[in-house]
């Protein structure tokens, strides 16, 4: 295969096997026509882009019945208010400000700009979540962001002061097109700011569940500097985040226009010390994934042998990789509870575990809960004190089983 960024010849270093669409929750009538592809990660040692070999077409993943609504986590609502406030205080100056967000989902971040009366626009291809954003006063257009979209926005609204994103840049295969779009859209001193799950955290925690169809890339400072450096942008700041199991916020501007923080060099050095630029790091990651898989299966089999009821908590996209890679189905977990209505009373992609409303968990506590939404551990542990204190046991597949 060729690297999506620099066209260098690269080879996958492992396979997670046959995978369905991670957010493709389905009914039994749809089992026969379910789509599968092989999930194989690869690393490019020329431009440092960690990527998957094959990604299904974007339209198969993002459409008018997309299953992920950002507002389901109260913690993330607070996070996005803080993100928006930080952008406003640190990167927006002057009057008649205009902010664009890629992948604005249900408006969780942009509503904070709307509330301040800042001109804003969300670009969101999944029509159902975009509709939810509009209900919160967030102006949204339903389409994929790219250079053509950027031209259209400039014609209608003018250039923007900031182009923002969260957990979407890593979903987009044509990042060269995104960088071109950013160049068209942004004013001369405009900023491109985005955050995504961080490669350094994924390697450290063996959080291989970050790898699924939507996540075509997992970024590091090294790769982001290299990808956007090809298009006249430079990294001027980096802010590590605890969200989604360990993320990084990247701040970019046109080369030479704004000063760069010393943290950029510090983090790049730390990434080299961690070996994120070396192929052998990914060989070790493969071994760590295999060991993690073996431990999780063994633990769930022990629960079953002891006659204990195990239920999954949070039908995350990430869990599609865990369940399918480890072969965990209704044989090992009874069902998964999730608060998202569109996922409820359907089955999980690939392994077809029933997804039930949250009440199915609280009304008849299992012996053990498999915490598939491990990235929301703090929020969930606080919410489920009653389960834990009556003897309920948790298994978290990541970071340590
Ligand atoms: O990058 C992405 C991130 C932002 O969101 C997307 N590609 C898709 C999605 O990934 P995910 O599905 O792994 O995200 P979460 O936030 O880990 O999903 C949490 C799931 O757990 C949701 O379905 C809601 C559910 N949940 C729950 O049932 N009870 C969540 C919380 C906090 C709860 O208390
Ligand atoms: N920003 C939100 C949503 C992340 S989920 C959050 O952090 O919670 C990823 C979102 O990006 C989905 O809503 C999806 O429809 C959208 N998306 C995917 N590809 C896109 C593209 N090329 N342009 C704009 N949005 C895209």
Tab-separated table of C-alpha atoms and ligand atoms in Angstrom:
chain	number	residue	atom	x	y	z
A	1	UNK	CA	0.000	0.000	0.000
A	2	UNK	CA	0.983	3.656	-0.385
A	3	UNK	CA	1.037	6.095	2.529
A	4	UNK	CA	-2.011	8.371	2.272
A	5	UNK	CA	0.143	11.401	3.007
A	6	UNK	CA	3.504	10.998	1.266
A	7	UNK	CA	2.900	8.050	-1.121
A	8	UNK	CA	5.798	6.121	0.397
A	9	UNK	CA	5.389	2.314	0.093
A	10	UNK	CA	4.301	0.906	3.469
A	11	UNK	CA	3.097	-2.443	4.845
A	12	UNK	CA	0.600	-3.238	7.646
A	13	UNK	CA	2.395	-4.574	10.748
A	14	UNK	CA	-0.598	-6.616	11.968
A	15	UNK	CA	-4.241	-7.499	11.320
A	16	UNK	CA	-7.165	-7.227	13.742
A	17	UNK	CA	-9.108	-9.444	11.369
A	18	UNK	CA	-12.514	-8.993	9.768
A	19	UNK	CA	-14.312	-5.882	11.033
A	20	UNK	CA	-17.762	-4.376	10.475
A	21	UNK	CA	-18.668	-0.660	10.470
A	22	UNK	CA	-17.916	0.326	14.086
A	23	UNK	CA	-21.119	2.360	14.525
A	24	UNK	CA	-23.212	0.047	12.341
A	25	UNK	CA	-25.677	-1.128	15.028
A	26	UNK	CA	-28.190	-3.391	13.328
A	27	UNK	CA	-31.302	-5.558	13.587
A	28	UNK	CA	-31.271	-9.357	12.996
A	29	UNK	CA	-32.897	-8.799	9.569
A	30	UNK	CA	-29.772	-6.897	8.528
A	31	UNK	CA	-27.216	-9.545	9.592
A	32	UNK	CA	-27.013	-11.151	6.131
A	33	UNK	CA	-26.097	-7.927	4.349
A	34	UNK	CA	-23.600	-6.654	6.955
A	35	UNK	CA	-20.447	-5.132	5.449
A	36	UNK	CA	-16.988	-6.301	6.537
A	37	UNK	CA	-13.402	-5.280	5.752
A	38	UNK	CA	-10.005	-6.257	7.138
A	39	UNK	CA	-8.623	-3.905	9.793
A	40	UNK	CA	-4.868	-3.604	9.300
A	41	UNK	CA	-2.756	-0.786	10.779
A	42	UNK	CA	0.453	0.429	9.161
A	43	UNK	CA	3.127	2.986	10.019
A	44	UNK	CA	4.962	5.250	7.577
A	45	UNK	CA	8.519	5.882	8.731
A	46	UNK	CA	8.911	8.720	6.185
A	47	UNK	CA	6.124	11.072	7.351
A	48	UNK	CA	5.260	9.254	10.638
A	49	UNK	CA	1.589	8.795	9.758
A	50	UNK	CA	0.018	5.873	11.630
A	51	UNK	CA	-2.918	4.732	9.481
A	52	UNK	CA	-5.139	1.815	8.531
A	53	UNK	CA	-4.752	0.164	5.151
A	54	UNK	CA	-8.393	-0.042	4.147
A	55	UNK	CA	-11.142	2.341	5.187
A	56	UNK	CA	-14.784	1.920	4.096
A	57	UNK	CA	-16.269	4.798	2.046
A	58	UNK	CA	-17.119	7.801	4.240
A	59	UNK	CA	-20.785	7.609	3.166
A	60	UNK	CA	-21.012	4.128	4.702
A	61	UNK	CA	-20.015	5.541	8.090
A	62	UNK	CA	-21.474	9.070	8.150
A	63	UNK	CA	-25.087	9.504	7.049
A	64	UNK	CA	-28.558	10.383	8.308
A	65	UNK	CA	-28.581	7.710	11.026
A	66	UNK	CA	-25.114	8.118	12.555
A	67	UNK	CA	-25.167	6.504	16.011
A	68	UNK	CA	-22.772	8.709	18.016
A	69	UNK	CA	-24.158	11.832	19.713
A	70	UNK	CA	-21.444	13.836	21.485
A	71	UNK	CA	-23.773	15.106	24.219
A	72	UNK	CA	-24.177	11.679	25.852
A	73	UNK	CA	-21.308	12.507	28.229
A	74	UNK	CA	-21.698	15.330	30.774
A	75	UNK	CA	-17.922	15.363	31.181
A	76	UNK	CA	-17.494	15.983	27.427
A	77	UNK	CA	-20.064	18.823	27.580
A	78	UNK	CA	-17.857	20.516	30.185
A	79	UNK	CA	-14.742	19.709	28.170
A	80	UNK	CA	-16.119	21.396	25.048
A	81	UNK	CA	-17.196	24.482	26.972
A	82	UNK	CA	-13.623	24.752	28.304
A	83	UNK	CA	-12.183	24.120	24.793
A	84	UNK	CA	-14.381	26.871	23.298
A	85	UNK	CA	-13.570	29.310	26.129
A	86	UNK	CA	-9.852	28.619	25.678
A	87	UNK	CA	-10.026	29.268	21.914
A	88	UNK	CA	-12.004	32.438	22.515
A	89	UNK	CA	-9.583	33.830	25.115
A	90	UNK	CA	-6.336	32.782	23.451
A	91	UNK	CA	-6.865	32.837	19.710
A	92	UNK	CA	-9.680	35.204	18.779
A	93	UNK	CA	-9.086	38.937	18.635
A	94	UNK	CA	-11.157	41.793	17.222
A	95	UNK	CA	-14.756	42.202	16.066
A	96	UNK	CA	-16.893	40.293	13.621
A	97	UNK	CA	-15.269	36.997	14.472
A	98	UNK	CA	-16.098	33.901	12.431
A	99	UNK	CA	-15.404	30.351	13.554
A	100	UNK	CA	-15.882	27.133	11.552
A	101	UNK	CA	-15.915	23.633	13.015
A	102	UNK	CA	-15.419	20.403	11.075
A	103	UNK	CA	-17.411	17.425	12.413
A	104	UNK	CA	-19.517	19.578	14.740
A	105	UNK	CA	-21.885	16.656	15.455
A	106	UNK	CA	-24.758	17.733	17.749
A	107	UNK	CA	-23.257	21.188	18.333
A	108	UNK	CA	-21.578	20.337	21.640
A	109	UNK	CA	-18.684	22.776	21.020
A	110	UNK	CA	-20.203	25.434	18.736
A	111	UNK	CA	-23.158	26.144	21.016
A	112	UNK	CA	-20.637	27.830	23.302
A	113	UNK	CA	-19.747	30.269	20.490
A	114	UNK	CA	-23.440	30.679	19.616
A	115	UNK	CA	-24.106	31.590	23.270
A	116	UNK	CA	-21.472	34.341	23.053
A	117	UNK	CA	-23.022	35.650	19.835
A	118	UNK	CA	-19.943	34.683	17.771
A	119	UNK	CA	-20.596	34.017	14.073
A	120	UNK	CA	-20.051	30.296	13.529
A	121	UNK	CA	-20.697	27.457	11.122
A	122	UNK	CA	-20.615	23.697	11.644
A	123	UNK	CA	-19.736	21.371	8.765
A	124	UNK	CA	-21.264	17.993	9.545
A	125	UNK	CA	-22.127	15.219	7.025
A	126	UNK	CA	-24.317	13.170	9.397
A	127	UNK	CA	-27.736	14.790	8.945
A	128	UNK	CA	-29.357	13.435	12.114
A	129	UNK	CA	-26.712	14.805	14.500
A	130	UNK	CA	-26.618	18.088	12.513
A	131	UNK	CA	-30.369	18.396	13.085
A	132	UNK	CA	-29.780	18.066	16.831
A	133	UNK	CA	-27.145	20.853	16.622
A	134	UNK	CA	-29.665	23.202	14.991
A	135	UNK	CA	-32.016	22.624	17.930
A	136	UNK	CA	-29.256	24.095	20.114
A	137	UNK	CA	-28.959	27.225	17.971
A	138	UNK	CA	-25.906	26.041	16.021
A	139	UNK	CA	-25.821	26.917	12.320
A	140	UNK	CA	-24.808	23.769	10.455
A	141	UNK	CA	-24.361	22.676	6.843
A	142	UNK	CA	-24.652	18.982	6.021
A	143	UNK	CA	-21.593	17.970	3.988
A	144	UNK	CA	-18.041	16.639	4.193
A	145	UNK	CA	-15.376	19.305	4.630
A	146	UNK	CA	-12.841	19.684	1.799
A	147	UNK	CA	-11.373	22.391	-0.429
A	148	UNK	CA	-14.647	22.826	-2.382
A	149	UNK	CA	-16.616	23.278	0.846
A	150	UNK	CA	-14.025	25.826	1.987
A	151	UNK	CA	-14.471	27.832	-1.259
A	152	UNK	CA	-18.254	27.788	-0.844
A	153	UNK	CA	-18.009	28.975	2.782
A	154	UNK	CA	-15.650	31.841	1.860
A	155	UNK	CA	-18.039	32.975	-0.909
A	156	UNK	CA	-21.032	32.973	1.397
A	157	UNK	CA	-19.593	33.945	4.783
A	158	UNK	CA	-16.045	35.259	4.173
A	159	UNK	CA	-12.786	33.883	5.572
A	160	UNK	CA	-12.640	32.564	9.123
A	161	UNK	CA	-10.500	33.415	12.154
A	162	UNK	CA	-10.335	29.830	13.333
A	163	UNK	CA	-10.976	26.390	11.906
A	164	UNK	CA	-11.706	24.010	14.770
A	165	UNK	CA	-12.172	20.274	15.079
A	166	UNK	CA	-12.307	17.512	17.679
A	167	UNK	CA	-12.153	13.809	17.041
A	168	UNK	CA	-12.706	14.201	13.327
A	169	UNK	CA	-9.394	15.070	11.655
A	170	UNK	CA	-8.255	11.497	12.347
A	171	UNK	CA	-11.376	10.278	10.452
A	172	UNK	CA	-10.525	11.957	7.159
A	173	UNK	CA	-8.482	10.018	4.575
A	174	UNK	CA	-7.644	12.991	2.321
A	175	UNK	CA	-5.807	15.217	4.779
A	176	UNK	CA	-3.980	16.938	1.951
A	177	UNK	CA	-7.425	18.153	0.787
A	178	UNK	CA	-8.231	19.298	4.337
A	179	UNK	CA	-5.000	21.311	4.536
A	180	UNK	CA	-5.830	22.932	1.180
A	181	UNK	CA	-9.318	23.712	2.490
A	182	UNK	CA	-7.837	25.253	5.645
A	183	UNK	CA	-5.554	27.404	3.509
A	184	UNK	CA	-8.518	28.682	1.489
A	185	UNK	CA	-10.754	29.253	4.488
A	186	UNK	CA	-8.443	30.865	7.034
A	187	UNK	CA	-7.522	34.537	7.193
A	188	UNK	CA	-3.745	35.208	6.961
A	189	UNK	CA	-3.322	35.025	10.729
A	190	UNK	CA	-6.068	32.434	11.254
A	191	UNK	CA	-5.527	29.284	13.319
A	192	UNK	CA	-6.266	25.629	12.734
A	193	UNK	CA	-6.935	23.883	16.043
A	194	UNK	CA	-7.915	20.264	16.501
A	195	UNK	CA	-7.679	17.447	19.006
A	196	UNK	CA	-7.695	13.696	18.514
A	197	UNK	CA	-6.724	10.494	20.335
A	198	UNK	CA	-2.951	10.595	20.820
A	199	UNK	CA	-0.630	7.940	19.414
A	200	UNK	CA	1.712	8.227	22.418
A	201	UNK	CA	-1.158	7.364	24.792
A	202	UNK	CA	-2.398	4.540	22.571
A	203	UNK	CA	1.034	2.896	22.511
A	204	UNK	CA	1.543	3.368	26.240
A	205	UNK	CA	-1.878	1.961	27.206
A	206	UNK	CA	-2.167	-0.632	24.425
A	207	UNK	CA	-5.532	1.031	23.699
A	208	UNK	CA	-5.835	-0.709	20.362
A	209	UNK	CA	-9.598	-0.062	20.418
A	210	UNK	CA	-8.793	3.445	19.120
A	211	UNK	CA	-8.197	1.704	15.806
A	212	UNK	CA	-11.452	1.175	13.854
A	213	UNK	CA	-12.931	2.139	10.490
A	214	UNK	CA	-13.587	5.810	11.354
A	215	UNK	CA	-10.099	6.363	12.765
A	216	UNK	CA	-8.033	6.186	9.599
A	217	UNK	CA	-5.119	7.963	11.338
A	218	UNK	CA	-3.814	8.105	14.904
A	219	UNK	CA	-1.728	11.261	15.229
A	220	UNK	CA	1.425	12.346	17.022
A	221	UNK	CA	3.053	15.788	17.035
A	222	UNK	CA	5.638	14.324	14.643
A	223	UNK	CA	3.024	13.280	12.084
A	224	UNK	CA	0.863	16.413	12.376
A	225	UNK	CA	3.906	18.657	11.873
A	226	UNK	CA	4.892	16.632	8.849
A	227	UNK	CA	1.398	16.360	7.289
A	228	UNK	CA	0.482	20.043	7.585
A	229	UNK	CA	4.061	21.250	7.074
A	230	UNK	CA	3.661	20.172	3.435
A	231	UNK	CA	0.947	22.787	3.061
A	232	UNK	CA	2.594	25.821	4.631
A	233	UNK	CA	1.371	25.312	8.210
A	234	UNK	CA	3.474	24.910	11.348
A	235	UNK	CA	2.692	23.571	14.810
A	236	UNK	CA	2.750	26.463	17.262
A	237	UNK	CA	1.306	24.835	20.359
A	238	UNK	CA	0.381	21.451	21.836
A	239	UNK	CA	-1.925	20.715	24.760
A	240	UNK	CA	-2.215	17.155	26.082
A	241	UNK	CA	-5.821	16.236	27.038
A	242	UNK	CA	-7.216	13.471	29.220
A	243	UNK	CA	-10.308	12.990	27.019
A	244	UNK	CA	-10.950	9.786	25.071
A	245	UNK	CA	-8.267	7.927	26.973
A	246	UNK	CA	-5.487	10.398	26.157
A	247	UNK	CA	-5.690	13.007	23.393
A	248	UNK	CA	-3.602	15.879	22.058
A	249	UNK	CA	-4.746	19.338	20.993
A	250	UNK	CA	-2.746	20.690	18.039
A	251	UNK	CA	-2.565	24.406	17.212
A	252	UNK	CA	-1.297	25.335	13.732
A	253	UNK	CA	-0.797	28.603	11.896
A	254	UNK	CA	0.782	29.625	8.605
A	255	UNK	CA	4.565	29.362	8.817
A	256	UNK	CA	6.233	32.371	10.431
A	257	UNK	CA	2.996	34.245	11.176
A	258	UNK	CA	2.776	33.396	14.888
A	259	UNK	CA	5.455	32.389	17.374
A	260	UNK	CA	5.761	28.739	18.395
A	261	UNK	CA	5.727	27.589	22.015
A	262	UNK	CA	8.774	25.697	23.324
A	263	UNK	CA	6.446	22.833	24.264
A	264	UNK	CA	6.371	21.788	20.600
A	265	UNK	CA	10.061	20.803	20.639
A	266	UNK	CA	9.701	19.255	24.088
A	267	UNK	CA	6.857	16.986	23.011
A	268	UNK	CA	8.566	16.043	19.746
A	269	UNK	CA	11.661	15.054	21.760
A	270	UNK	CA	9.504	13.018	24.151
A	271	UNK	CA	7.921	11.233	21.173
A	272	UNK	CA	11.346	10.311	19.853
A	273	UNK	CA	12.354	9.083	23.306
A	274	UNK	CA	9.192	6.921	23.257
A	275	UNK	CA	10.192	5.612	19.828
A	276	UNK	CA	7.059	6.824	17.999
A	277	UNK	CA	9.203	7.339	14.861
A	278	UNK	CA	10.529	3.748	14.858
A	279	UNK	CA	8.931	0.688	13.208
A	280	UNK	CA	10.044	-1.579	16.106
A	281	UNK	CA	7.681	0.312	18.449
A	282	UNK	CA	4.755	-0.984	16.389
A	283	UNK	CA	6.108	-4.508	16.387
A	284	UNK	CA	6.063	-4.361	20.198
A	285	UNK	CA	2.548	-2.832	20.098
A	286	UNK	CA	1.382	-5.858	18.079
A	287	UNK	CA	2.705	-8.194	20.763
A	288	UNK	CA	1.059	-6.087	23.479
A	289	UNK	CA	-2.300	-6.273	21.648
A	290	UNK	CA	-2.063	-10.055	21.412
A	291	UNK	CA	-1.258	-10.346	25.125
A	292	UNK	CA	-4.124	-8.001	26.037
A	293	UNK	CA	-6.543	-10.054	23.940
A	294	UNK	CA	-5.468	-13.324	25.585
A	295	UNK	CA	-5.849	-11.861	29.102
A	296	UNK	CA	-9.308	-10.443	28.441
A	297	UNK	CA	-10.645	-13.688	26.961
A	298	UNK	CA	-9.217	-15.684	29.865
A	299	UNK	CA	-10.830	-13.386	32.431
A	300	UNK	CA	-14.258	-13.482	30.767
A	301	UNK	CA	-14.078	-17.264	30.468
A	302	UNK	CA	-13.277	-17.497	34.176
A	303	UNK	CA	-16.309	-15.341	34.989
A	304	UNK	CA	-18.469	-17.602	32.882
A	305	UNK	CA	-17.060	-20.782	34.438
A	306	UNK	CA	-17.790	-19.336	37.894
A	307	UNK	CA	-21.417	-18.796	36.833
A	308	UNK	CA	-21.208	-15.003	37.084
A	309	UNK	CA	-23.371	-12.716	34.902
A	310	UNK	CA	-21.305	-10.282	32.829
A	311	UNK	CA	-22.824	-7.265	31.064
A	312	UNK	CA	-21.058	-4.678	28.875
A	313	UNK	CA	-21.244	-0.969	29.817
A	314	UNK	CA	-21.282	1.497	26.889
A	315	UNK	CA	-21.679	0.322	23.290
A	316	UNK	CA	-18.764	2.443	22.079
A	317	UNK	CA	-17.355	2.477	18.567
A	318	UNK	CA	-14.082	1.394	20.126
A	319	UNK	CA	-15.680	-1.745	21.540
A	320	UNK	CA	-16.380	-2.964	18.007
A	321	UNK	CA	-12.645	-3.580	17.651
A	322	UNK	CA	-12.346	-5.257	21.068
A	323	UNK	CA	-15.368	-7.531	20.639
A	324	UNK	CA	-14.542	-8.601	17.087
A	325	UNK	CA	-10.776	-8.973	17.588
A	326	UNK	CA	-11.244	-10.981	20.800
A	327	UNK	CA	-14.311	-12.889	19.568
A	328	UNK	CA	-16.482	-11.722	22.479
A	329	UNK	CA	-20.164	-12.274	21.733
A	330	UNK	CA	-23.377	-13.140	23.553
A	331	UNK	CA	-21.555	-16.303	24.688
A	332	UNK	CA	-19.480	-14.218	27.117
A	333	UNK	CA	-21.509	-11.048	27.763
A	334	UNK	CA	-25.289	-11.052	28.138
A	335	UNK	CA	-25.926	-7.617	26.630
A	336	UNK	CA	-24.437	-4.106	26.559
A	337	UNK	CA	-26.261	-1.196	28.168
A	338	UNK	CA	-26.080	2.221	26.492
A	339	UNK	CA	-27.877	5.526	27.021
A	340	UNK	CA	-28.093	6.376	23.281
A	341	UNK	CA	-31.653	5.717	21.977
A	342	UNK	CA	-30.551	4.997	18.363
A	343	UNK	CA	-28.305	2.108	19.546
A	344	UNK	CA	-30.863	0.530	21.889
A	345	UNK	CA	-32.711	-2.673	20.971
A	346	UNK	CA	-30.266	-3.254	18.129
A	347	UNK	CA	-27.247	-5.556	18.039
A	348	UNK	CA	-23.577	-4.653	18.040
A	349	UNK	CA	-21.732	-4.716	14.705
A	350	UNK	CA	-20.136	-8.046	13.850
A	351	UNK	CA	-20.564	-9.921	17.137
A	352	UNK	CA	-24.308	-9.129	17.401
A	353	UNK	CA	-24.487	-8.656	21.172
A	354	UNK	CA	-27.879	-7.121	22.105
A	355	UNK	CA	-27.755	-3.439	23.113
A	356	UNK	CA	-30.240	-2.535	25.842
A	357	UNK	CA	-31.298	0.722	27.454
A	358	UNK	CA	-29.455	1.845	30.563
A	359	UNK	CA	-32.342	0.677	32.784
A	360	UNK	CA	-31.623	-2.948	31.853
A	361	UNK	CA	-28.379	-2.522	33.816
A	362	UNK	CA	-29.822	-0.760	36.874
A	363	UNK	CA	-32.985	-2.866	37.197
A	364	UNK	CA	-31.120	-6.168	37.453
A	365	UNK	CA	-27.467	-5.615	38.310
A	366	UNK	CA	-25.099	-8.211	36.848
A	367	UNK	CA	-22.221	-9.649	38.902
A	368	UNK	CA	-19.658	-8.000	36.664
A	369	UNK	CA	-19.671	-5.046	34.267
A	370	UNK	CA	-17.230	-4.904	31.365
A	371	UNK	CA	-16.400	-1.207	31.066
A	372	UNK	CA	-16.281	-0.691	27.302
A	373	UNK	CA	-16.573	3.110	27.737
A	374	UNK	CA	-13.336	3.028	29.785
A	375	UNK	CA	-12.459	6.553	28.643
A	376	UNK	CA	-15.469	7.811	30.673
A	377	UNK	CA	-14.389	5.870	33.752
A	378	UNK	CA	-14.440	8.840	36.177
A	379	UNK	CA	-17.946	9.905	35.155
A	380	UNK	CA	-19.273	6.337	35.187
A	381	UNK	CA	-17.690	5.302	38.507
A	382	UNK	CA	-19.286	8.336	40.158
A	383	UNK	CA	-22.664	7.508	38.602
A	384	UNK	CA	-22.531	3.793	39.469
A	385	UNK	CA	-21.520	3.938	43.094
A	386	UNK	CA	-24.608	1.921	44.064
A	387	UNK	CA	-23.581	-0.950	41.782
A	388	UNK	CA	-19.995	-0.955	43.045
A	389	UNK	CA	-20.912	-0.689	46.717
A	390	UNK	CA	-23.296	-3.653	46.616
A	391	UNK	CA	-20.394	-5.808	45.405
A	392	UNK	CA	-20.553	-5.240	41.632
A	393	UNK	CA	-17.221	-5.942	39.968
A	394	UNK	CA	-15.767	-3.989	37.030
A	395	UNK	CA	-13.491	-5.264	34.308
A	396	UNK	CA	-11.802	-2.502	32.340
A	397	UNK	CA	-10.185	-3.832	29.165
A	398	UNK	CA	-7.846	-0.828	29.005
A	399	UNK	CA	-5.323	0.373	30.164
A	400	UNK	CA	-4.702	-2.627	32.450
A	401	UNK	CA	-7.233	-5.433	32.382
B	1	LIG	O1	-13.992	9.723	17.584
B	1	LIG	C1	-15.110	9.457	17.922
B	1	LIG	C2	-15.534	9.733	19.313
B	1	LIG	C3	-15.514	11.184	19.614
B	1	LIG	O2	-16.829	9.299	19.576
B	1	LIG	C4	-16.094	8.886	16.981
B	1	LIG	N1	-15.402	8.198	15.939
B	1	LIG	C5	-17.130	7.989	17.595
B	1	LIG	C6	-17.227	8.062	19.081
B	1	LIG	O3	-16.414	7.039	19.654
B	1	LIG	P1	-16.954	6.120	20.845
B	1	LIG	O4	-18.279	5.581	20.456
B	1	LIG	O5	-15.899	5.159	21.196
B	1	LIG	O6	-17.143	7.275	21.942
B	1	LIG	P2	-17.458	7.247	23.465
B	1	LIG	O7	-17.636	8.650	23.906
B	1	LIG	O8	-16.473	6.464	24.235
B	1	LIG	O9	-18.878	6.501	23.571
B	1	LIG	C7	-19.482	6.317	24.794
B	1	LIG	C8	-20.704	5.424	24.627
B	1	LIG	O10	-21.117	5.008	25.921
B	1	LIG	C9	-21.895	6.143	23.998
B	1	LIG	O11	-22.633	5.231	23.221
B	1	LIG	C10	-22.714	6.572	25.205
B	1	LIG	C11	-22.422	5.473	26.203
B	1	LIG	N2	-22.463	5.937	27.587
B	1	LIG	C12	-23.337	5.332	28.482
B	1	LIG	O12	-24.089	4.428	28.102
B	1	LIG	N3	-23.358	5.815	29.765
B	1	LIG	C13	-21.596	6.925	27.978
B	1	LIG	C14	-21.607	7.388	29.272
B	1	LIG	C15	-20.672	8.466	29.722
B	1	LIG	C16	-22.547	6.811	30.200
B	1	LIG	O13	-22.611	7.197	31.391
B	2	LIG	N1	-16.597	16.595	17.287
B	2	LIG	C1	-17.471	15.652	17.952
B	2	LIG	C2	-17.874	14.482	17.042
B	2	LIG	C3	-16.808	13.468	16.758
B	2	LIG	S1	-17.431	12.072	15.840
B	2	LIG	C4	-16.857	15.158	19.227
B	2	LIG	O1	-15.659	15.300	19.437
B	2	LIG	O2	-17.582	14.560	20.027
B	2	LIG	C5	-16.865	12.498	14.212
B	2	LIG	C6	-17.835	13.437	13.502
B	2	LIG	O3	-17.197	13.908	12.313
B	2	LIG	C7	-19.120	12.755	13.071
B	2	LIG	O4	-20.208	13.541	13.501
B	2	LIG	C8	-19.001	12.693	11.538
B	2	LIG	O5	-20.248	12.765	10.879
B	2	LIG	C9	-18.099	13.876	11.222
B	2	LIG	N2	-17.271	13.789	9.983
B	2	LIG	C10	-16.707	12.691	9.443
B	2	LIG	N3	-16.014	13.015	8.317
B	2	LIG	C11	-16.134	14.351	8.154
B	2	LIG	C12	-15.667	15.295	7.169
B	2	LIG	N4	-14.905	14.920	6.125
B	2	LIG	N5	-16.006	16.595	7.328
B	2	LIG	C13	-16.761	17.008	8.371
B	2	LIG	N6	-17.226	16.167	9.321
B	2	LIG	C14	-16.928	14.853	9.216
